[in-house]
XYZ file of C-alpha atoms in Angstrom:
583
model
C 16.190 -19.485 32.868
C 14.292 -16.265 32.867
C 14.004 -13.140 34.632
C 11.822 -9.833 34.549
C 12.329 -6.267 32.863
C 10.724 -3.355 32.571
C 9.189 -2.397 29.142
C 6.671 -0.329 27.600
C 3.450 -2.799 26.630
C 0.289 -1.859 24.483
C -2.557 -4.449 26.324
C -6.138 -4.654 25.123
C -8.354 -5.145 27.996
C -12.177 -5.403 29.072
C -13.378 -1.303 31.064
C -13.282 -2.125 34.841
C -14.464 1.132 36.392
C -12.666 0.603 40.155
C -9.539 -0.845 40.574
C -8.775 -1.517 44.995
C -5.003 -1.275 45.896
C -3.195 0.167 48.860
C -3.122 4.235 48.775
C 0.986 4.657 49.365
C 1.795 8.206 48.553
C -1.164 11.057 48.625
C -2.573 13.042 46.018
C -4.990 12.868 42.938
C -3.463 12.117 39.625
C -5.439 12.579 36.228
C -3.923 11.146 33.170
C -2.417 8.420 30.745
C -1.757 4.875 31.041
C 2.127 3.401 30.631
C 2.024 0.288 30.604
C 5.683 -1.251 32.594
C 5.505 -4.616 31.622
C 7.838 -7.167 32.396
C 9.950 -8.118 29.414
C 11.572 -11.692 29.656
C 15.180 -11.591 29.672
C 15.612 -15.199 28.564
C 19.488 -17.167 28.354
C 20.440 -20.673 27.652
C 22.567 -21.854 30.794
C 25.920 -23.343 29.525
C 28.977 -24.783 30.945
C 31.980 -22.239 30.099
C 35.531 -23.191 29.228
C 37.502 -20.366 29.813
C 36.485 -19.676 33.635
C 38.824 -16.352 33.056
C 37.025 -14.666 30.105
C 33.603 -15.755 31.804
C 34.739 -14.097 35.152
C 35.834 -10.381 33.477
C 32.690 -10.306 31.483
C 30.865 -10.765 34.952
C 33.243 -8.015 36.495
C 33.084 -5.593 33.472
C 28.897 -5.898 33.903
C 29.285 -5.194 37.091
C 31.510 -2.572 36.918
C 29.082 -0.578 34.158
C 26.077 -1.702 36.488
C 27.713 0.232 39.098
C 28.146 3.326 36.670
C 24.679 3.218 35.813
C 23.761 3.279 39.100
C 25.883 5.946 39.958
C 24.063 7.867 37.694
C 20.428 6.712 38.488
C 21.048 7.910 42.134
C 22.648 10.943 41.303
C 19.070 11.892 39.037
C 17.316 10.854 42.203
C 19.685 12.648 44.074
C 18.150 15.578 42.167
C 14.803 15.049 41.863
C 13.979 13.678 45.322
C 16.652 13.522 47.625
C 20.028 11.973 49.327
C 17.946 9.519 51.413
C 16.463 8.320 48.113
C 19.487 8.301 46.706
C 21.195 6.030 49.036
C 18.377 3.159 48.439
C 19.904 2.805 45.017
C 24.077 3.606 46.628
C 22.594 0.653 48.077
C 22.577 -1.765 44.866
C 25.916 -1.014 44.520
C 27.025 -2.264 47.815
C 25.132 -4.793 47.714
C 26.581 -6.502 44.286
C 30.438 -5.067 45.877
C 29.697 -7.454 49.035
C 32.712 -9.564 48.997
C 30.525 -12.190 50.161
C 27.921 -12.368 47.257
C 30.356 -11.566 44.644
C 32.344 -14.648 46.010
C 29.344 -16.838 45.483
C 28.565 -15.340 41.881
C 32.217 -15.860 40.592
C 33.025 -19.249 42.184
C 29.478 -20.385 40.666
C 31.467 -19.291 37.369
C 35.229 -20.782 38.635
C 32.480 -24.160 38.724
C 32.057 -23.635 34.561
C 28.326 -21.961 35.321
C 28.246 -18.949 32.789
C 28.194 -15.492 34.423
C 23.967 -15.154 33.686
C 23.282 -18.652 35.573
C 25.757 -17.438 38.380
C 24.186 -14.257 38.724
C 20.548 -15.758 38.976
C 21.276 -17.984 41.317
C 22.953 -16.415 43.824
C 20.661 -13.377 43.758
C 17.369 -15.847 43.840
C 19.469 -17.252 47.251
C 19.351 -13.789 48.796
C 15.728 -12.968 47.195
C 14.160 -16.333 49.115
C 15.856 -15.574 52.028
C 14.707 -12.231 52.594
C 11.545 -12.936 51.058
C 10.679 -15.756 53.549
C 11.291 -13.239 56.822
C 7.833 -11.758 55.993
C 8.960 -8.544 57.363
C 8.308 -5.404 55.307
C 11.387 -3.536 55.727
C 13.240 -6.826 55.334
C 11.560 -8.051 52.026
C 12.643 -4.673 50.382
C 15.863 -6.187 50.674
C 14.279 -8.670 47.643
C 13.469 -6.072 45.788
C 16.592 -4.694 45.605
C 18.571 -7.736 44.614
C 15.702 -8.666 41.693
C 16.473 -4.905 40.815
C 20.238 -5.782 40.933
C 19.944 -8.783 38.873
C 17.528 -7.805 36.653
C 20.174 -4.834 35.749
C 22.981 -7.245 35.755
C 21.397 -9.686 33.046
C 20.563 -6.828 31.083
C 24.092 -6.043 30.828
C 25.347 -9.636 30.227
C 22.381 -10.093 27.552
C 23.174 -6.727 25.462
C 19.433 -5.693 26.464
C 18.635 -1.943 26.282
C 16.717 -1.014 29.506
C 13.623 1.144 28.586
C 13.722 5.228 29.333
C 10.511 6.227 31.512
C 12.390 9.384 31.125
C 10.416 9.827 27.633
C 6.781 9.310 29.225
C 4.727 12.341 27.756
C 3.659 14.450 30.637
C 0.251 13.486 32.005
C 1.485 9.749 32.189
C 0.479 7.324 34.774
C 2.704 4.923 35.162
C 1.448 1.002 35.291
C 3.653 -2.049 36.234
C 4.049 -4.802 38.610
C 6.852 -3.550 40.804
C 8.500 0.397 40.548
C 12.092 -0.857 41.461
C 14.277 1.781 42.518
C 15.971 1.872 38.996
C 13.135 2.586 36.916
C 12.066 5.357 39.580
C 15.733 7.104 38.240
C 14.801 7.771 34.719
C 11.122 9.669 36.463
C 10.635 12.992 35.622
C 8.041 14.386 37.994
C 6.906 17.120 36.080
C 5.539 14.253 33.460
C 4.341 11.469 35.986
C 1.318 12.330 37.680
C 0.437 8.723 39.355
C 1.924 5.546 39.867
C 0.106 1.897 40.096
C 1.816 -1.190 40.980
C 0.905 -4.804 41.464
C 3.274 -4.530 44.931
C 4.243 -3.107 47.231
C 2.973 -1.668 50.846
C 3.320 1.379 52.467
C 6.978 0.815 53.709
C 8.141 -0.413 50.098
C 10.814 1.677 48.193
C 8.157 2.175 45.557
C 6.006 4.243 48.569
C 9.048 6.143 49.672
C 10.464 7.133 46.363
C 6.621 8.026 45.228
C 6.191 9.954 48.521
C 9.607 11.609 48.139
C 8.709 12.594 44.445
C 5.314 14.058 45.291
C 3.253 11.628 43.067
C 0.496 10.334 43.912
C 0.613 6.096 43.884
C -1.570 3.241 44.599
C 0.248 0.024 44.988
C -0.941 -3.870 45.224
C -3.474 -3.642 42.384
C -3.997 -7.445 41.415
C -3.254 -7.265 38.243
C -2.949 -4.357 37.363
C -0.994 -4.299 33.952
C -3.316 -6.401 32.404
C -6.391 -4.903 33.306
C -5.168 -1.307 31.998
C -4.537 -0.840 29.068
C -1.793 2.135 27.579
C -3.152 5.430 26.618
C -6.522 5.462 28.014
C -7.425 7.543 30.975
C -7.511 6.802 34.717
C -7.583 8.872 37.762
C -5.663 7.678 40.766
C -6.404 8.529 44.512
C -2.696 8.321 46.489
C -4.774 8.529 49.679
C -8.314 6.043 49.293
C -6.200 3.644 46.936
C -8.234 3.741 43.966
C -7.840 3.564 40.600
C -10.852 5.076 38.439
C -10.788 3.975 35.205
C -12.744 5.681 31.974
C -13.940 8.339 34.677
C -16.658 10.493 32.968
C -16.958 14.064 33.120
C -18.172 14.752 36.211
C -15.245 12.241 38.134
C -12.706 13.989 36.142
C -14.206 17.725 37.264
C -14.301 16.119 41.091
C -11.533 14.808 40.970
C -9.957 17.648 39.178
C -11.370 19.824 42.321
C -10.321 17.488 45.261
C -6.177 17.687 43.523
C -6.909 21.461 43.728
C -7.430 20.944 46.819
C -4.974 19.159 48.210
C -2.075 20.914 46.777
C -3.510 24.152 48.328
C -3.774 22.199 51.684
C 0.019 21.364 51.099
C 0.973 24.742 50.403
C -1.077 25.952 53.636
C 0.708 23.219 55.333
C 4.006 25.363 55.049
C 2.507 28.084 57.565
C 2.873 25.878 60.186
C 6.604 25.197 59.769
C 9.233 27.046 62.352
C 6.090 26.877 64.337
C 5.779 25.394 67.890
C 3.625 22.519 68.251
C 0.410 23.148 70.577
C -2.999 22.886 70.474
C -5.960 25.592 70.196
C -6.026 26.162 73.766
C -2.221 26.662 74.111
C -0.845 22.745 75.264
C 2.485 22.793 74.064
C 3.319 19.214 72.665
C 6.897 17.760 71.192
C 6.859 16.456 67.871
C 9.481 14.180 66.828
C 10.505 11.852 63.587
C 10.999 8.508 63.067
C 14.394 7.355 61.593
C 16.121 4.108 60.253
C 19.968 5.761 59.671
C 21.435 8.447 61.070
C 21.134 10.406 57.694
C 17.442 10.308 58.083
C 17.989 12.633 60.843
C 18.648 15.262 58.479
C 15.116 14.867 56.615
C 13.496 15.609 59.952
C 15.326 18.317 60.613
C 14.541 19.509 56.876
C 10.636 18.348 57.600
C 10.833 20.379 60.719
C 11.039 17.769 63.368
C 11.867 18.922 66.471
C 13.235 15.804 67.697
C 13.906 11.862 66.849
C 11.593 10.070 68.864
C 12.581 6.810 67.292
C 15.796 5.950 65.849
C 15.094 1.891 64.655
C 18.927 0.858 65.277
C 18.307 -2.359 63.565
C 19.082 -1.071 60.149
C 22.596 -0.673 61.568
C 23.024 -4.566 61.719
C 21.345 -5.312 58.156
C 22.551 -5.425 55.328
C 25.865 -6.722 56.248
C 27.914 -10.546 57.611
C 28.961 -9.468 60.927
C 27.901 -7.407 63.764
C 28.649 -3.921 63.782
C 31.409 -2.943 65.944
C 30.815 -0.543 68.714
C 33.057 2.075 67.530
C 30.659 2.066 63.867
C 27.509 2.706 66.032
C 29.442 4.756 68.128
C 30.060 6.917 65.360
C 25.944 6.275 63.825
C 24.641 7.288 66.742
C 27.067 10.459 66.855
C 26.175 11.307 63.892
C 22.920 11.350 64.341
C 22.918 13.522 67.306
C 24.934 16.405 65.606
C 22.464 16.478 62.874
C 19.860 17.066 65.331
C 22.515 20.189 67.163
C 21.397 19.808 71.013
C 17.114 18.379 69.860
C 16.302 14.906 71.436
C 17.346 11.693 70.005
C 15.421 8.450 71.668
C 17.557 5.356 70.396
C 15.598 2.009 70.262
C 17.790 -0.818 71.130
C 18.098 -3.706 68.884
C 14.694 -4.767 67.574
C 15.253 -8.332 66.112
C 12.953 -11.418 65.595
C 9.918 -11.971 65.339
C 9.576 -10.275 61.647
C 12.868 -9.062 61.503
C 16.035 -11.506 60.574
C 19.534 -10.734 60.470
C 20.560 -14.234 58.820
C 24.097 -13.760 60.431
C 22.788 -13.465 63.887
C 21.534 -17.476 63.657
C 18.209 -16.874 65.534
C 16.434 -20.293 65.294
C 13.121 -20.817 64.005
C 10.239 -20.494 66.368
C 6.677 -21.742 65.180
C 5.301 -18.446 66.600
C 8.585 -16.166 66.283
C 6.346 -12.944 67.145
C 6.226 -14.503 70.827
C 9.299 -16.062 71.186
C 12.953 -15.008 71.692
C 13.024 -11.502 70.160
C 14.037 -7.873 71.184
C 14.755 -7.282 74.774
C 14.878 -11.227 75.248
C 17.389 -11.733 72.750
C 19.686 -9.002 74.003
C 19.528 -9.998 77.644
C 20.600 -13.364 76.418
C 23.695 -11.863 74.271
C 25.017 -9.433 76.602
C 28.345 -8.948 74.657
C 26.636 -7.552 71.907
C 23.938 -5.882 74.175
C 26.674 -4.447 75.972
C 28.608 -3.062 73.611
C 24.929 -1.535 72.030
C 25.009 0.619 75.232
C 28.493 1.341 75.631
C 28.214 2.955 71.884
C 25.183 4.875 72.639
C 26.202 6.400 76.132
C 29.926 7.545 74.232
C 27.693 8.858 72.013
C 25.752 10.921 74.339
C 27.951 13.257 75.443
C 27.593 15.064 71.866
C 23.652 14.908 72.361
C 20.306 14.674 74.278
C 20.063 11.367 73.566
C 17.697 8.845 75.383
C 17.921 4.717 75.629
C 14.556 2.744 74.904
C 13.967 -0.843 75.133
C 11.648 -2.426 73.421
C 9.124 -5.089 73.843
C 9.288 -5.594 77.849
C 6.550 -7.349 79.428
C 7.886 -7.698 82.850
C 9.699 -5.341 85.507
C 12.670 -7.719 85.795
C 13.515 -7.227 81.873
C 13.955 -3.318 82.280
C 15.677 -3.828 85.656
C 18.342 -6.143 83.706
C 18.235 -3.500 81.103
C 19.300 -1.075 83.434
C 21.663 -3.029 85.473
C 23.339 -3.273 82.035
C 23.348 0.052 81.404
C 25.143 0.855 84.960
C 27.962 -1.712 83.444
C 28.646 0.253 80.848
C 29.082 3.303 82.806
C 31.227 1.978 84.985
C 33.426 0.641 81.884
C 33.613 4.025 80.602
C 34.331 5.906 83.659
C 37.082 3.271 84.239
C 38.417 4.660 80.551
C 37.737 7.887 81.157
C 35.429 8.200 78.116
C 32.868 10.944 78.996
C 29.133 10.676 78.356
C 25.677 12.012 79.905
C 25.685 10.493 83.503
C 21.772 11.782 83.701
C 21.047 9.902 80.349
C 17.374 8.787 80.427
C 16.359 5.337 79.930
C 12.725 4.691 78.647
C 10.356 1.996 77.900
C 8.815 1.060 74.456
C 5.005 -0.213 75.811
C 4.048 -2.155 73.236
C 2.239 -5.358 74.907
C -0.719 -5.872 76.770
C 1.221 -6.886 79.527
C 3.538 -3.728 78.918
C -0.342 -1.688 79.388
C -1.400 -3.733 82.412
C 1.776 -3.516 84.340
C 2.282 0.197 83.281
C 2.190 1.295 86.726
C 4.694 -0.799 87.708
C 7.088 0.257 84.930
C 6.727 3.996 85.594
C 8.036 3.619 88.842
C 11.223 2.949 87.226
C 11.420 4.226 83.788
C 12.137 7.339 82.707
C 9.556 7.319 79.940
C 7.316 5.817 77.998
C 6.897 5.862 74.173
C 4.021 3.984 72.915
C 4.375 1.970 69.566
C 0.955 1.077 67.946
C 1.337 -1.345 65.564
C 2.160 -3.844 68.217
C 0.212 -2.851 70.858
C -2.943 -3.458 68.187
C -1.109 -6.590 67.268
C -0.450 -8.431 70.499
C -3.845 -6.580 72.375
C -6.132 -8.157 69.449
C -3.755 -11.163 68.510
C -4.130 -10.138 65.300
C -1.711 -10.206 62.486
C -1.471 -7.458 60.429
C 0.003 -9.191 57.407
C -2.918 -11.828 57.567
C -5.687 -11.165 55.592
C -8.689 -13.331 57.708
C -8.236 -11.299 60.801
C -7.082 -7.723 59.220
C -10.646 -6.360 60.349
C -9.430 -6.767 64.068
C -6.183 -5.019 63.532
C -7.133 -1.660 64.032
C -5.798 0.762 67.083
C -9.844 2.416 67.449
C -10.400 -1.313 69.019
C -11.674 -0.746 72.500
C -9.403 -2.820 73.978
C -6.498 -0.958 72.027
C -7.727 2.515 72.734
C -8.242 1.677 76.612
C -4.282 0.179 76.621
C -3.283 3.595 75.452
C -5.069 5.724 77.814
C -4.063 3.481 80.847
C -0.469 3.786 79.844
C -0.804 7.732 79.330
C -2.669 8.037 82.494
C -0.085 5.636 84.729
C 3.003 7.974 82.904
C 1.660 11.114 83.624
C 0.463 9.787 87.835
C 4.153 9.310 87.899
C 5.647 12.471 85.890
C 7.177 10.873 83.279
C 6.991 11.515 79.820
C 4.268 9.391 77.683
C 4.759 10.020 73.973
C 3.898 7.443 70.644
C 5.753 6.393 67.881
C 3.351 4.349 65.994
C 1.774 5.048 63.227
C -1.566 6.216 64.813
C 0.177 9.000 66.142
C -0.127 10.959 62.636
C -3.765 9.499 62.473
C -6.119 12.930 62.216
C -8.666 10.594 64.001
C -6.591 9.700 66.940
C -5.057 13.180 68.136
C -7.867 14.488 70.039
C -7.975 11.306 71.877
C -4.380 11.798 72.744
C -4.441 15.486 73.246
C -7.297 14.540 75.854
C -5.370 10.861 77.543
C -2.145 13.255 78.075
C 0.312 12.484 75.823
C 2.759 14.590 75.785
C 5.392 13.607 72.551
C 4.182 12.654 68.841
C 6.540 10.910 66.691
C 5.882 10.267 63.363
C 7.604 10.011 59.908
C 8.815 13.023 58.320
C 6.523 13.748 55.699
C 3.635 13.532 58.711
C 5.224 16.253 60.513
C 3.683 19.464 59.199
C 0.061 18.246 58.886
C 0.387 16.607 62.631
C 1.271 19.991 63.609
C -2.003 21.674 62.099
C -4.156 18.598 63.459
C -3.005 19.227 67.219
C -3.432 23.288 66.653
C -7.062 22.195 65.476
C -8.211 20.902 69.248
C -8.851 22.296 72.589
C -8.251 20.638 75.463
C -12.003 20.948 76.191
C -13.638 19.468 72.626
C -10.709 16.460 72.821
C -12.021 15.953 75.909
C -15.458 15.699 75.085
C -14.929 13.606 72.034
C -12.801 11.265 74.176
C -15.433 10.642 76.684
C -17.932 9.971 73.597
C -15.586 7.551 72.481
C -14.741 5.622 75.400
C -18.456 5.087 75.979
C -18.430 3.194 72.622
C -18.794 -0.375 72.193
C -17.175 -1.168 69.331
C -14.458 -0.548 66.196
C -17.059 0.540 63.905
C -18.962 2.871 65.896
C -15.722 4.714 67.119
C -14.600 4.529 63.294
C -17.848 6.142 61.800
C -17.964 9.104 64.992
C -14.586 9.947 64.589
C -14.376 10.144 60.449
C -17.689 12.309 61.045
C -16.055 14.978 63.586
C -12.314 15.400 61.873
């Protein structure tokens, strides 16, 4: 049985000039190859006779894995954050999970020796997050290879390496940055990352982001075609990887890294700032969260709002629903963070990509159009219920809105509702207070959420737009599959006209229109919001700031008269190449 490490490798190799991979976290780095390859951690399974020395040689590894990671997330802790801290907090509640401890040590009560144990029942959790083909779920893989990487370590008597002692002007090479090996980074010494995985939403893009470095992640093979010590240059933002750049890459290079850190230092005159454009629009700008302490990095980006709290995270990670009086207290929490500033709380987002293996949802050949979201939560009103009941007691220490997501017809936000009116009327029958006006909000995310929008804004409070399915289910395109990536794209015609109608059907009826997708932090696609209507931006944290300066760039006038150019377009490209030429 084997299983992969992280160690420093010297690799000859043949001088590729351009490396593609996916540009994760921005920036130009200039410097040396480290090589991270993986290191085999290699053990000869055995049947154990004393099942009681076996099992406190598995518990004293874990116990000094959960030291060591104590003290990995305390370094992040310093060098990039608490949220980036708590990925790693993470490994250790994930090994103390009664229920995957259980498995490992009655694997070992069986006679298995602790390293098969431990293999096993990790590469159970690792296929079955794996398989979900979610991004934010398929992190959870990561983690546990991280976990049991770290745990066979132990158990072997294998010294993990220190990228702690990279030289400074390293760029760091391996397959996959797990959120260990990110602990021992000193960021005054790592000035780019390159990984064989990884996507924008991995740990290895947040920790890279949170760190300031740039990285450039799913480079096919990446540690064997760079070899240590030679130079590279690595663009965070295109997703290349130069290698043996001559003079004049290295002095343009050297000049576009200039300036980008004095765009990032500019950035800060925008903060404390209201949001509006150059003719004086005033616009809110909100965050995008997973936990309720991710309200405090918007707050510290300079948020002034949540527009999308993803409540899902609340039910991972876990065996058994959350009880009402846990998200009760989430969603609390949350809201005091933000000290009176909007919090728009998505209701539970499951299927389709995202699993919660203790929920039982069935396999569906086409899951992304099947029993999901709204549908799912409508048919499990117990749990739905008690979703709503948490978030309303929650709203009387808040602004804090309801959304629902994926409806396609008026009947699934009038059950929403209808629901919601329940759960008043429980409360009030407790006499547990919370905001009588609260506002409850569509997530218009379908073509048949865009075509109907008129219908929905006669009874929803607002709208908040979310891209990435809208492009999705508009084009029928999926965005993981390679073949038909070309249509996924929100300057699609079709895409861009969904967006404008459901602006312009929001706005006929007063409500609120804002967006929560990633476009909304495209440079590209504000002035054709600013001119549709929109009214809120939500975006991730680190977005917030530069957002801000794109909006203040645009009159109402010139959005206006790029929008009109735009919509007279025929297709993708055309829009594409206009719009890159004007921002």
């Amino acid at each position: 049985m084997t299983a992969g490490m992280a160690v420093i490798a010297y690799i000859e190799k043949e001088v590729i000039q351009l490396l593609k991979g996916i540009g994760a976290s921005d920036g130009i780095g200039i410097g040396r190859v480290m090589i991270i390859a993986e290191q085999t951690l290699e053990y000869t399974p055995r049947q154990i006779a004393d099942v009681d020395a076996e099992l406190e040689r598995y518990r004293d590894a874990v116990d000094k894995f959960c030291d060591n990671t104590i003290e990995q997330a305390e370094n992040i802790r310093k060098s990039a954050g608490d949220k980036e801290a708590e990925i790693l907090e993470g490994h250790i509640a994930i090994i103390r999970d009664p229920f995957m401890g259980g498995e490992i040590e009655n694997l070992i009560k069986a006679q298995q020796c602790a390293e098969a144990a431990v293999e096993q029942i990790c590469k159970m959790f690792i296929d079955m997050f794996s398989a979900t083909g979610d991004d934010l779920t398929m992190q959870r893989a990561t983690d546990v290879k991280d976990i049991r990487d770290g745990l066979l370590a132990i158990l072997l008597g294998i010294q993990e390496i220190k990228i702690s002692d990279a030289p400074a002007g390293t760029v760091l090479v391996t397959k996959e940055l797990t959120p260990s090996m990110t602990a021992g980074i000193n960021k005054e010494n790592i000035v780019g990352i390159v990984t064989e995985t990884g996507s924008q939403t991995s740990h290895s893009a947040i920790l890279a982001r949170a760190l300031e470095i740039p990285a450039v992640l799913s480079v096919p093979n990446a540690v064997t075609q760079l070899s240590s010590g030679e130079q590279v240059i690595v663009d965070g933002k295109s997703g290349d990887v130069l290698t043996a750049p001559t003079a004049e890459q290295v002095e343009e290079y050297s000049n576009k890294r200039d300036a980008f850190l004095r765009e990032r230092r500019e950035l800060e005159n925008y903060r404390g700032k209201p949001t509006v454009s150059a003719s004086g629009e005033e616009y809110e700008l909100f965050c995008n969260i997973g936990t309720p302490k991710d309200a405090t990095k918007a707050i510290e980006a300079d948020g002034e709002g949540v527009g999308l709290f993803r409540t899902e995270f609340l039910f991972m990670d876990r065996n058994q629903l959350p009880t009402e009086d846990e998200q009760f207290e989430a969603y609390k929490q949350a809201s005091l963070i933000l000290k009176g500033e909007p919090l728009i709380i998505r209701t539970l987002d499951i299927g389709g990509d995202k699993d919660i293996p203790y929920l039982g949802l069935a396999k569906e050949e086409n899951p992304f159009m099947g029993f999901r979201a709204i549908r799912y939560c409508l048919k499990n009103r117990d749990m739905f219920k008690s979703q709503i009941k948490a978030i309303l007691r929650a709203s009387a220490f808040g602004d804090i809105r309801i959304m629902f997501p994926l409806i396609t017809a008026v009947e699934e936000l009038r059950a929403g509702k209808e629901l919601v009116e329940e759960a008043k009327n429980d409360l009030r029958a407790s006499n547990i207070e919370f905001d009588e006006n609260i506002q409850v909000g569509v997530m218009t995310e379908t073509a048949a959420s865009s075509v109907i929008a008129d219908l929905l804004a006669e009874e929803a409070d607002f709208f908040s737009i979310g891209t990435n399915d809208l492009t999705g289910y508009t084009m029928a395109a999926d965005r993981g599959n390679s073949d038909v990536a070309y249509l996924y794209s929100p300057f699609q015609p079709s895409v861009l006209r969904s967006i404008c109608r459901i602006i312009r059907c929001g706005r006929d009826k007063g409500i609120s229109v804002g967006m929560c997708g990633e476009a909304a932090a495209n440079p590209m696609m504000i002035p054709l919001l600013i001119s549709f209507g929109l009214t809120e931006f939500s975006v991730s944290a680190p977005s917030v700031l530069r957002v801000r300066k794109n909006i203040a760039k645009w009159t109402k006038t010139e959005a206006d008269a790029v929008a009109n150019k735009v919509m007279s377009m025929a297709t993708e490209a055309e829009i594409v190449a206009y719009l890159e030429s004007i921002v």
